[in-house]
Short mmCIF file of C-alpha atoms in Angstrom, two decimals:
data_model
loop_
_atom_site.label_atom_id
_atom_site.label_comp_id
_atom_site.label_asym_id
_atom_site.label_seq_id
_atom_site.Cartn_x
_atom_site.Cartn_y
_atom_site.Cartn_z
CA MET I 1 -13.55 15.92 34.19
CA ALA I 2 -13.04 12.86 31.98
CA GLU I 3 -16.13 10.76 31.38
CA GLN I 4 -16.14 7.35 33.06
CA PRO I 5 -15.68 4.38 30.70
CA SER I 6 -19.14 2.90 31.27
CA SER I 7 -20.93 6.16 30.54
CA LEU I 8 -18.78 6.76 27.44
CA LEU I 9 -19.61 3.34 26.05
CA ALA I 10 -23.28 3.92 26.73
CA ALA I 11 -23.11 7.25 24.92
CA LEU I 12 -21.35 5.63 21.96
CA ALA I 13 -23.98 2.90 21.84
CA ALA I 14 -26.66 5.56 21.72
CA VAL I 15 -25.02 6.92 18.57
CA VAL I 16 -24.19 3.74 16.62
CA GLY I 17 -26.41 1.14 18.27
CA ASP I 18 -25.59 -1.45 20.93
CA ALA I 19 -24.67 -4.06 18.31
CA HIS I 20 -21.93 -1.84 16.93
CA VAL I 21 -20.01 -1.18 20.15
CA LEU I 22 -17.91 -4.31 20.57
CA THR I 23 -16.21 -4.96 23.90
CA THR I 24 -15.73 -8.69 24.41
CA ALA I 25 -12.43 -10.30 23.44
CA ALA I 26 -14.17 -12.59 20.96
CA ASP I 27 -15.92 -9.70 19.22
CA THR I 28 -12.90 -7.40 19.08
CA ALA I 29 -10.39 -10.11 18.03
CA PRO I 30 -10.57 -9.36 14.25
CA PHE I 31 -9.76 -5.69 14.90
CA VAL I 32 -6.91 -5.79 17.43
CA ALA I 33 -4.07 -7.43 15.47
CA GLU I 34 -2.77 -7.11 11.94
CA TRP I 35 -3.51 -9.85 9.42
CA ARG I 36 -0.05 -11.38 10.00
CA GLY I 37 -0.71 -11.45 13.76
CA HIS I 38 1.68 -8.59 14.45
CA TYR I 39 1.01 -5.66 16.78
CA PRO I 40 -1.72 -7.31 18.86
CA GLY I 41 -3.35 -4.92 21.28
CA ILE I 42 -6.34 -4.41 23.54
CA ALA I 43 -9.20 -2.17 22.54
CA ARG I 44 -11.40 -0.44 25.10
CA ALA I 45 -14.04 -0.98 22.45
CA VAL I 46 -14.48 -1.29 18.70
CA VAL I 47 -17.05 1.19 17.41
CA ARG I 48 -18.63 0.70 13.97
CA PRO I 49 -20.40 3.84 12.73
CA ALA I 50 -22.73 3.72 9.74
CA ASP I 51 -22.31 7.22 8.32
CA THR I 52 -20.32 10.43 8.56
CA GLY I 53 -22.66 11.93 11.11
CA GLN I 54 -22.09 9.00 13.43
CA VAL I 55 -18.32 9.24 12.97
CA ALA I 56 -18.46 12.92 13.92
CA ALA I 57 -20.56 12.16 16.99
CA VAL I 58 -18.18 9.40 18.09
CA VAL I 59 -15.20 11.74 17.69
CA ARG I 60 -16.90 14.47 19.73
CA LEU I 61 -17.69 12.06 22.56
CA CYS I 62 -14.14 10.71 22.64
CA ALA I 63 -12.67 14.22 22.49
CA GLN I 64 -14.79 15.26 25.48
CA ALA I 65 -13.64 12.17 27.39
CA GLY I 66 -9.99 12.49 26.32
CA VAL I 67 -10.05 8.99 24.84
CA PRO I 68 -7.75 8.17 21.89
CA LEU I 69 -9.13 6.78 18.63
CA VAL I 70 -7.52 4.38 16.16
CA PRO I 71 -9.17 4.58 12.70
CA GLN I 72 -9.27 1.25 10.86
CA GLY I 73 -10.24 0.15 7.36
CA GLY I 74 -9.60 -3.37 6.09
CA ASN I 75 -6.78 -3.93 8.61
CA THR I 76 -4.37 -5.04 5.88
CA GLY I 77 -1.55 -2.79 7.10
CA LEU I 78 2.01 -3.91 7.77
CA VAL I 79 3.46 -1.25 10.09
CA GLY I 80 1.29 -1.27 13.22
CA GLY I 81 -0.69 1.78 12.20
CA SER I 82 -4.27 0.53 12.50
CA THR I 83 -4.43 -1.63 15.62
CA PRO I 84 -4.75 -0.55 19.27
CA ASP I 85 -1.81 -0.61 21.64
CA GLU I 86 -1.66 -2.79 24.76
CA SER I 87 -2.89 -0.12 27.17
CA GLY I 88 -6.57 -0.93 26.70
CA SER I 89 -7.31 2.79 26.58
CA GLU I 90 -7.80 3.21 22.82
CA ILE I 91 -11.04 2.86 20.90
CA VAL I 92 -10.88 1.40 17.41
CA ILE I 93 -13.24 3.16 15.02
CA SER I 94 -13.87 0.71 12.21
CA LEU I 95 -15.31 2.15 8.99
CA GLY I 96 -16.30 -1.22 7.51
CA ARG I 97 -20.02 -0.40 7.55
CA MET I 98 -19.44 2.73 5.46
CA ALA I 99 -18.87 0.91 2.16
CA ALA I 100 -21.22 2.66 -0.28
CA VAL I 101 -20.42 3.76 -3.80
CA ARG I 102 -22.09 7.15 -3.57
CA ASN I 103 -21.79 8.13 -7.20
CA VAL I 104 -20.21 7.20 -10.51
CA ASP I 105 -20.00 9.90 -13.18
CA PRO I 106 -18.72 8.31 -16.40
CA ALA I 107 -19.00 11.54 -18.38
CA GLY I 108 -16.98 13.41 -15.76
CA ASN I 109 -14.66 10.42 -15.24
CA SER I 110 -15.06 10.44 -11.47
CA MET I 111 -16.56 8.39 -8.67
CA THR I 112 -17.31 9.04 -5.01
CA LEU I 113 -16.78 6.29 -2.47
CA GLU I 114 -17.17 5.85 1.26
CA ALA I 115 -14.03 5.01 3.18
CA GLY I 116 -15.02 1.42 3.95
CA CYS I 117 -15.53 0.51 0.30
CA THR I 118 -12.98 -2.09 -0.77
CA ILE I 119 -10.68 -1.37 -3.68
CA LEU I 120 -12.10 -4.37 -5.54
CA ALA I 121 -15.66 -3.10 -5.09
CA ALA I 122 -14.56 0.29 -6.45
CA GLN I 123 -13.00 -1.38 -9.50
CA GLN I 124 -16.17 -3.36 -10.14
CA ALA I 125 -18.43 -0.32 -9.76
CA ALA I 126 -16.33 1.64 -12.25
CA ALA I 127 -16.27 -1.27 -14.70
CA GLU I 128 -20.08 -1.30 -14.81
CA TYR I 129 -19.81 2.09 -16.53
CA ARG I 130 -16.88 0.97 -18.73
CA ARG I 131 -14.47 3.01 -16.69
CA LEU I 132 -11.23 2.05 -14.98
CA PHE I 133 -10.48 2.68 -11.32
CA PRO I 134 -6.75 2.02 -11.61
CA LEU I 135 -5.72 1.47 -7.99
CA SER I 136 -4.77 -2.22 -7.80
CA LEU I 137 -3.24 -4.08 -4.84
CA ALA I 138 -2.70 -7.71 -3.96
CA SER I 139 -5.01 -7.17 -0.96
CA GLU I 140 -7.68 -5.28 -2.94
CA GLY I 141 -10.46 -7.66 -1.90
CA SER I 142 -10.14 -6.53 1.73
CA ALA I 143 -8.11 -3.30 1.62
CA THR I 144 -10.36 -0.25 1.77
CA ILE I 145 -10.37 3.19 0.23
CA GLY I 146 -9.78 4.82 3.60
CA GLY I 147 -6.77 2.64 4.27
CA ALA I 148 -5.31 3.30 0.81
CA LEU I 149 -5.65 7.03 1.38
CA SER I 150 -4.14 6.83 4.85
CA THR I 151 -0.89 5.37 3.49
CA ASN I 152 -1.00 6.83 -0.03
CA ALA I 153 -0.94 3.29 -1.42
CA GLY I 154 0.59 2.75 -4.83
CA GLY I 155 0.11 -0.71 -6.23
CA GLU I 156 0.77 -2.24 -9.60
CA GLN I 157 -0.38 0.49 -11.99
CA VAL I 158 1.42 3.47 -10.45
CA LEU I 159 3.68 3.76 -13.46
CA ARG I 160 0.81 5.00 -15.64
CA TYR I 161 -1.80 6.32 -13.22
CA GLY I 162 0.09 7.39 -10.10
CA ASN I 163 -0.35 6.78 -6.36
CA THR I 164 -3.61 7.18 -4.45
CA ARG I 165 -2.68 10.83 -3.92
CA ASP I 166 -2.63 11.34 -7.69
CA LEU I 167 -6.04 9.72 -8.12
CA ALA I 168 -7.88 11.60 -5.34
CA LEU I 169 -9.96 14.63 -6.30
CA GLY I 170 -11.65 15.44 -3.00
CA LEU I 171 -12.18 14.23 0.56
CA GLU I 172 -14.74 14.30 3.33
CA VAL I 173 -12.91 14.30 6.68
CA VAL I 174 -14.02 14.31 10.31
CA LEU I 175 -11.69 16.57 12.31
CA ALA I 176 -10.52 16.13 15.89
CA ASP I 177 -13.24 18.42 17.28
CA GLY I 178 -16.00 16.56 15.44
CA ARG I 179 -16.44 19.08 12.66
CA VAL I 180 -16.67 17.75 9.10
CA LEU I 181 -14.45 19.16 6.37
CA ASP I 182 -16.52 18.86 3.20
CA ALA I 183 -13.95 19.00 0.42
CA LEU I 184 -15.63 16.21 -1.52
CA THR I 185 -15.25 17.90 -4.87
CA THR I 186 -14.70 16.33 -8.28
CA LEU I 187 -13.12 19.49 -9.67
CA ARG I 188 -9.90 18.98 -11.64
CA LYS I 189 -8.83 22.58 -11.04
CA ASP I 190 -9.35 24.61 -7.86
CA ASN I 191 -6.86 27.26 -6.79
CA THR I 192 -8.75 28.64 -3.79
CA GLY I 193 -5.99 28.47 -1.24
CA TYR I 194 -4.27 25.44 0.26
CA ASP I 195 -5.08 22.01 -1.12
CA LEU I 196 -6.18 20.71 2.28
CA LYS I 197 -6.94 17.18 1.15
CA GLN I 198 -3.24 16.54 0.70
CA LEU I 199 -2.70 16.91 4.46
CA PHE I 200 -4.83 13.85 5.16
CA ILE I 201 -3.54 11.58 2.39
CA GLY I 202 -0.63 9.58 3.75
CA ALA I 203 -1.23 10.85 7.30
CA GLU I 204 -2.28 7.40 8.60
CA GLY I 205 -5.32 8.72 10.43
CA THR I 206 -3.29 11.02 12.68
CA LEU I 207 -4.83 14.29 11.47
CA GLY I 208 -8.43 13.38 10.66
CA ILE I 209 -10.71 10.48 9.76
CA VAL I 210 -11.49 10.28 6.06
CA THR I 211 -15.08 9.15 5.60
CA ALA I 212 -15.45 9.52 1.82
CA ALA I 213 -13.40 10.42 -1.22
CA ALA I 214 -13.81 11.34 -4.87
CA PHE I 215 -11.46 9.79 -7.42
CA LYS I 216 -10.49 10.08 -11.06
CA LEU I 217 -11.63 7.41 -13.48
CA TYR I 218 -10.09 6.48 -16.82
CA ALA I 219 -11.06 4.78 -20.06
CA MET I 220 -11.00 1.00 -19.87
CA PRO I 221 -8.13 -0.59 -21.80
CA ARG I 222 -9.34 -2.27 -24.98
CA GLN I 223 -6.14 -4.22 -25.45
CA THR I 224 -3.50 -5.31 -22.96
CA VAL I 225 -0.24 -7.09 -23.73
CA THR I 226 1.09 -8.96 -20.70
CA GLY I 227 4.64 -10.25 -20.74
CA TRP I 228 6.89 -12.34 -18.52
CA VAL I 229 10.59 -11.88 -19.20
CA ALA I 230 13.61 -13.72 -17.76
CA LEU I 231 16.53 -11.41 -17.00
CA PRO I 232 20.14 -11.79 -15.89
CA GLY I 233 19.85 -9.03 -13.28
CA PRO I 234 18.13 -5.85 -12.04
CA GLN I 235 20.13 -3.59 -14.37
CA ALA I 236 18.57 -5.40 -17.32
CA ALA I 237 15.13 -4.61 -15.87
CA VAL I 238 15.91 -0.89 -15.73
CA ASP I 239 17.26 -0.99 -19.30
CA LEU I 240 14.27 -2.97 -20.58
CA LEU I 241 11.87 -0.49 -19.01
CA ALA I 242 13.63 2.35 -20.82
CA MET I 243 13.40 0.48 -24.15
CA LEU I 244 9.74 -0.31 -23.65
CA THR I 245 8.92 3.27 -22.67
CA ASP I 246 10.73 4.59 -25.73
CA ALA I 247 8.65 2.28 -27.91
CA VAL I 248 5.14 2.68 -26.46
CA GLY I 249 5.32 5.66 -24.09
CA GLU I 250 2.73 5.95 -21.33
CA ARG I 251 1.11 2.69 -22.43
CA VAL I 252 3.49 0.88 -20.07
CA THR I 253 0.97 0.40 -17.27
CA ALA I 254 2.83 -1.94 -14.92
CA PHE I 255 6.41 -3.17 -14.71
CA GLU I 256 7.14 -5.52 -11.81
CA LEU I 257 10.46 -7.07 -10.81
CA LEU I 258 10.63 -10.49 -9.12
CA GLY I 259 13.73 -12.15 -7.72
CA ARG I 260 14.16 -15.91 -7.87
CA GLU I 261 13.55 -16.44 -4.15
CA ALA I 262 10.20 -14.64 -4.37
CA LEU I 263 9.09 -16.80 -7.30
CA ASP I 264 10.35 -20.02 -5.72
CA GLN I 265 8.38 -19.35 -2.54
CA VAL I 266 5.21 -18.80 -4.57
CA LEU I 267 5.76 -22.02 -6.53
CA ALA I 268 6.45 -23.93 -3.32
CA HIS I 269 2.99 -22.99 -2.06
CA ALA I 270 1.31 -22.90 -5.46
CA THR I 271 -2.37 -23.56 -5.91
CA ALA I 272 -3.76 -25.40 -8.93
CA GLY I 273 -2.75 -23.84 -12.23
CA MET I 274 0.26 -21.93 -10.91
CA ARG I 275 3.49 -22.67 -12.72
CA ASP I 276 6.63 -20.93 -13.85
CA PRO I 277 5.90 -19.30 -17.23
CA LEU I 278 9.46 -20.02 -18.42
CA GLU I 279 12.10 -22.69 -17.93
CA GLY I 280 15.70 -22.50 -16.88
CA GLY I 281 15.87 -21.28 -13.27
CA TYR I 282 16.60 -17.70 -14.30
CA PRO I 283 17.61 -15.36 -11.45
CA TRP I 284 15.24 -12.45 -12.15
CA ALA I 285 11.97 -11.83 -13.98
CA VAL I 286 9.90 -8.87 -15.06
CA LEU I 287 6.13 -8.94 -15.39
CA PHE I 288 4.67 -6.08 -17.42
CA ASP I 289 1.41 -4.79 -18.86
CA VAL I 290 1.21 -2.54 -21.90
CA SER I 291 -2.35 -1.32 -22.35
CA GLU I 292 -4.13 0.62 -25.09
CA THR I 293 -7.49 2.34 -24.80
CA SER I 294 -8.03 2.75 -28.55
CA ALA I 295 -9.38 -0.15 -30.60
CA ALA I 296 -7.54 1.24 -33.63
CA LEU I 297 -4.06 0.70 -32.18
CA ASP I 298 -2.43 -2.65 -31.39
CA PRO I 299 0.63 -2.46 -29.11
CA THR I 300 1.61 -6.09 -29.69
CA GLY I 301 3.99 -5.41 -32.59
CA PRO I 302 6.09 -2.75 -30.83
CA VAL I 303 6.28 -4.89 -27.70
CA GLU I 304 7.47 -7.90 -29.69
CA ASP I 305 10.10 -5.74 -31.38
CA VAL I 306 11.42 -4.54 -28.01
CA LEU I 307 11.63 -8.08 -26.66
CA ALA I 308 13.43 -9.27 -29.78
CA ARG I 309 16.04 -6.54 -29.38
CA ALA I 310 16.37 -7.27 -25.66
CA LEU I 311 17.06 -10.93 -26.41
CA GLU I 312 19.62 -10.01 -29.07
CA GLN I 313 21.41 -7.62 -26.69
CA GLY I 314 21.43 -10.05 -23.77
CA LEU I 315 19.12 -7.93 -21.62
CA ALA I 316 16.65 -10.82 -21.63
CA THR I 317 17.28 -14.55 -21.74
CA ASP I 318 13.70 -15.67 -22.49
CA ALA I 319 10.25 -14.13 -22.76
CA ALA I 320 6.61 -15.10 -23.03
CA LEU I 321 3.58 -13.01 -23.95
CA ALA I 322 0.23 -14.08 -22.51
CA ALA I 323 -1.85 -15.71 -25.23
CA SER I 324 -5.15 -14.98 -23.50
CA GLY I 325 -6.73 -13.01 -20.71
CA ARG I 326 -6.70 -16.14 -18.59
CA GLN I 327 -2.98 -16.64 -19.09
CA ALA I 328 -2.37 -12.99 -18.22
CA GLN I 329 -4.24 -13.56 -14.96
CA GLU I 330 -2.06 -16.61 -14.29
CA PHE I 331 1.08 -14.49 -14.75
CA TRP I 332 -0.25 -11.85 -12.36
CA ALA I 333 -1.35 -14.47 -9.82
CA LEU I 334 2.32 -15.36 -9.34
CA ARG I 335 3.18 -11.76 -8.49
CA GLU I 336 0.16 -11.21 -6.26
CA HIS I 337 0.79 -14.34 -4.19
CA VAL I 338 4.30 -13.33 -3.11
CA PRO I 339 3.23 -11.80 0.25
CA GLU I 340 1.05 -14.78 1.16
CA ALA I 341 3.71 -17.27 0.07
CA GLN I 342 6.28 -15.52 2.24
CA ARG I 343 3.90 -15.67 5.20
CA LEU I 344 3.44 -19.41 4.67
CA HIS I 345 7.20 -19.82 4.34
CA GLY I 346 7.79 -18.62 7.89
CA PRO I 347 8.87 -15.43 9.65
CA SER I 348 9.71 -12.55 7.37
CA ILE I 349 11.13 -9.08 7.77
CA LYS I 350 9.56 -6.58 5.41
CA HIS I 351 10.80 -3.36 3.86
CA ASP I 352 9.04 -0.95 1.57
CA ILE I 353 11.82 1.28 0.30
CA SER I 354 12.16 3.48 -2.73
CA VAL I 355 15.23 4.80 -4.50
CA PRO I 356 15.71 6.58 -7.83
CA VAL I 357 14.89 4.11 -10.59
CA THR I 358 18.44 4.12 -11.91
CA ALA I 359 19.74 3.29 -8.42
CA ILE I 360 17.72 0.08 -8.07
CA PRO I 361 20.56 -2.25 -9.21
CA ALA I 362 23.09 -0.57 -6.93
CA PHE I 363 20.70 -0.73 -3.97
CA ILE I 364 20.06 -4.44 -4.47
CA ASP I 365 23.78 -5.20 -4.84
CA ALA I 366 24.73 -3.22 -1.73
CA ALA I 367 21.88 -4.45 0.47
CA ASP I 368 22.29 -8.09 -0.61
CA ALA I 369 25.99 -8.02 0.22
CA ALA I 370 25.53 -6.28 3.57
CA LEU I 371 22.76 -8.61 4.72
CA ARG I 372 24.54 -11.78 3.66
CA ASP I 373 27.61 -10.64 5.52
CA ALA I 374 25.57 -9.88 8.65
CA VAL I 375 23.29 -12.95 8.51
CA PRO I 376 24.88 -15.75 6.46
CA GLY I 377 22.30 -17.77 4.57
CA ILE I 378 19.60 -15.10 4.76
CA ARG I 379 17.10 -15.35 1.91
CA ILE I 380 16.27 -12.14 0.03
CA VAL I 381 12.69 -11.90 -1.21
CA CYS I 382 12.90 -8.91 -3.53
CA PHE I 383 10.03 -7.77 -5.73
CA GLY I 384 8.34 -4.51 -6.58
CA HIS I 385 7.49 -1.68 -8.88
CA VAL I 386 10.56 -0.88 -10.95
CA GLY I 387 8.91 2.00 -12.76
CA ASP I 388 8.58 4.11 -9.61
CA GLY I 389 11.64 2.84 -7.75
CA ASN I 390 9.61 1.07 -5.05
CA LEU I 391 10.97 -2.30 -3.91
CA HIS I 392 9.43 -4.68 -1.41
CA TYR I 393 12.82 -5.82 -0.20
CA ASN I 394 12.01 -8.57 2.29
CA GLN I 395 13.95 -11.27 4.10
CA SER I 396 13.20 -14.84 5.13
CA LYS I 397 15.24 -16.71 7.73
CA PRO I 398 18.22 -18.89 6.83
CA ALA I 399 17.58 -22.62 6.77
CA GLY I 400 17.94 -24.05 10.26
CA MET I 401 17.69 -20.74 12.14
CA ALA I 402 15.10 -20.61 14.90
CA ASP I 403 12.17 -18.26 14.33
CA ALA I 404 12.88 -16.30 17.51
CA ALA I 405 16.55 -15.90 16.64
CA PHE I 406 15.66 -14.51 13.23
CA ARG I 407 13.09 -12.08 14.63
CA ALA I 408 15.69 -10.87 17.12
CA ARG I 409 17.87 -9.75 14.22
CA ALA I 410 15.10 -7.53 12.81
CA PRO I 411 16.39 -4.19 14.22
CA GLU I 412 19.85 -4.81 12.77
CA ILE I 413 18.40 -5.84 9.40
CA HIS I 414 16.14 -2.78 9.31
CA ASP I 415 19.10 -0.52 10.06
CA ILE I 416 21.12 -2.00 7.21
CA VAL I 417 18.34 -1.74 4.62
CA HIS I 418 17.11 1.69 5.63
CA GLY I 419 20.63 3.08 5.88
CA ILE I 420 21.50 1.99 2.34
CA ALA I 421 18.24 3.39 0.96
CA ALA I 422 18.86 6.71 2.72
CA ARG I 423 22.43 6.94 1.39
CA MET I 424 21.01 6.58 -2.11
CA ASN I 425 18.60 9.49 -1.58
CA GLY I 426 15.74 7.06 -1.13
CA SER I 427 12.86 6.62 1.29
CA ILE I 428 12.37 4.09 4.08
CA SER I 429 8.65 3.91 3.25
CA ALA I 430 7.19 4.15 -0.23
CA GLU I 431 3.59 3.07 0.32
CA HIS I 432 3.10 1.11 3.55
CA GLY I 433 3.42 4.09 5.88
CA ILE I 434 5.33 4.60 9.14
CA GLY I 435 2.92 3.37 11.82
CA ARG I 436 4.77 2.12 14.87
CA LEU I 437 7.21 -0.14 13.06
CA LYS I 438 9.27 2.53 11.32
CA GLN I 439 9.22 5.40 13.81
CA ASP I 440 12.84 5.13 14.84
CA ALA I 441 14.04 4.97 11.25
CA PHE I 442 11.70 7.80 10.30
CA LEU I 443 13.15 10.08 12.97
CA ARG I 444 16.70 9.06 12.09
CA HIS I 445 16.47 9.60 8.34
CA LYS I 446 13.82 12.32 7.90
CA SER I 447 14.93 15.93 7.90
CA PRO I 448 14.58 17.42 11.42
CA VAL I 449 12.92 20.45 9.86
CA ALA I 450 10.36 18.23 8.15
CA VAL I 451 9.67 16.32 11.38
CA ASP I 452 9.22 19.61 13.26
CA LEU I 453 6.75 20.89 10.67
CA MET I 454 4.80 17.63 10.83
CA ALA I 455 4.62 17.90 14.62
CA ARG I 456 3.28 21.46 14.30
CA VAL I 457 0.61 20.38 11.83
CA LYS I 458 -0.37 17.55 14.16
CA ALA I 459 -0.60 19.90 17.14
CA ALA I 460 -2.74 22.36 15.17
CA LEU I 461 -5.23 19.80 13.84
CA ASP I 462 -5.27 17.41 16.81
CA PRO I 463 -4.22 19.41 19.88
CA GLN I 464 -5.16 16.64 22.31
CA GLY I 465 -3.21 14.07 20.32
CA LEU I 466 -6.16 11.64 20.26
CA PHE I 467 -6.07 10.56 16.60
CA ASN I 468 -3.88 7.47 16.26
CA PRO I 469 -1.40 8.58 18.93
CA GLY I 470 2.09 7.14 18.72
CA ARG I 471 1.80 6.38 15.01
CA VAL I 472 3.97 8.24 12.50
CA LEU I 473 5.12 10.77 15.15
CA PRO I 474 5.88 9.55 18.67
CA ALA I 475 3.18 10.50 21.14
CA THR I 476 5.60 12.67 23.06
CA ARG I 477 5.97 14.89 20.00
CA GLN I 478 2.24 15.28 19.48
CA ALA I 479 1.28 17.27 22.55
#
């Protein structure tokens, strides 16, 4: 017989403390809607455990009561994957109190972090030992390790260091029955059966609750060349990346594409010190980092040679190299403020697609044309990680269109963008996840065999369907 709500909440309070079971609307408000205000819901309670043992106890109590759980990190998601639904039946389990850096091993180039640790705090902890934690996101001050793992976040340095999945060495995970999977290893090689940690990375909290993780660390760059390049179009960006890679190899750490609309929105809402690095109203720009870990090698010369050739060949129309670390930060501030500038600019429709790198120009051409035909005057806010084929291909409303009218076109716009990405052998989600927002597109474009296998894994690991139900897979497929 299911436990009554009042007795469940009392039992949860006995585990985590009265102060960490939040039930009033004022107390739960920061946890029940995404940062953009989307997907607002109602939580039966927000529970804030302090350690893995408390998480396991909370899961056991909720499993016994048949109460669904929504794991939440920094709540910086964009697809409705970390907030409760409107039923009022779900409990949010917030891991914000579990923010410790458990260990940093500079000799072994690894660190172990609790799930609530922010990405910025992880970077800073690694830097104290002259090591680099390379995961870097615009939201890194609030985004947490658990959230990054749940969506397999990529970020700006994927080109050199890979996604979160590539950085993770081991996990500690609370399973649906309250048991703890201790796979928190820092081993680089372990061939003892299935690599179970990979099941939970990118699973959006639907298979288990990650409470801690071990990650790879790297040598800190001793020199970084940061460049801002004006381009005539996306094809020039792909060609420039190939030239730069030929010249300096894996030292190309980041290579970001920005369309004019994205840059103009940032400049329209610019804070002090923000300005366009170049003149001329160019249609596209690339922001790149080339980094070197050896003090004996200087990548500046090869980079300058590549840019000179690009200018001669017409791949670039202008270029600037940052003259100081401060100027490099100013370049990157423009890129990192794109999401916030778009929010300030009004309603936006977001996409997080990926296509083969060489297909990026064709995707942009096809999607731009289709959207402008469907919604005349629509503004395309395109930016992203050219080196891994991941574009944040977003839209802002046409001038004069009502907010509600633009939002009403969202399903049609999603269908156009996702359909073109799928036709180019791409993905409808490169790093933001599926959540609730992309379920229909996920089921339409994902292989039925793959969806069936995912449903079987879900049923095996969470037979009651209590972990983040209705996210990624529809709830009806989870039983």
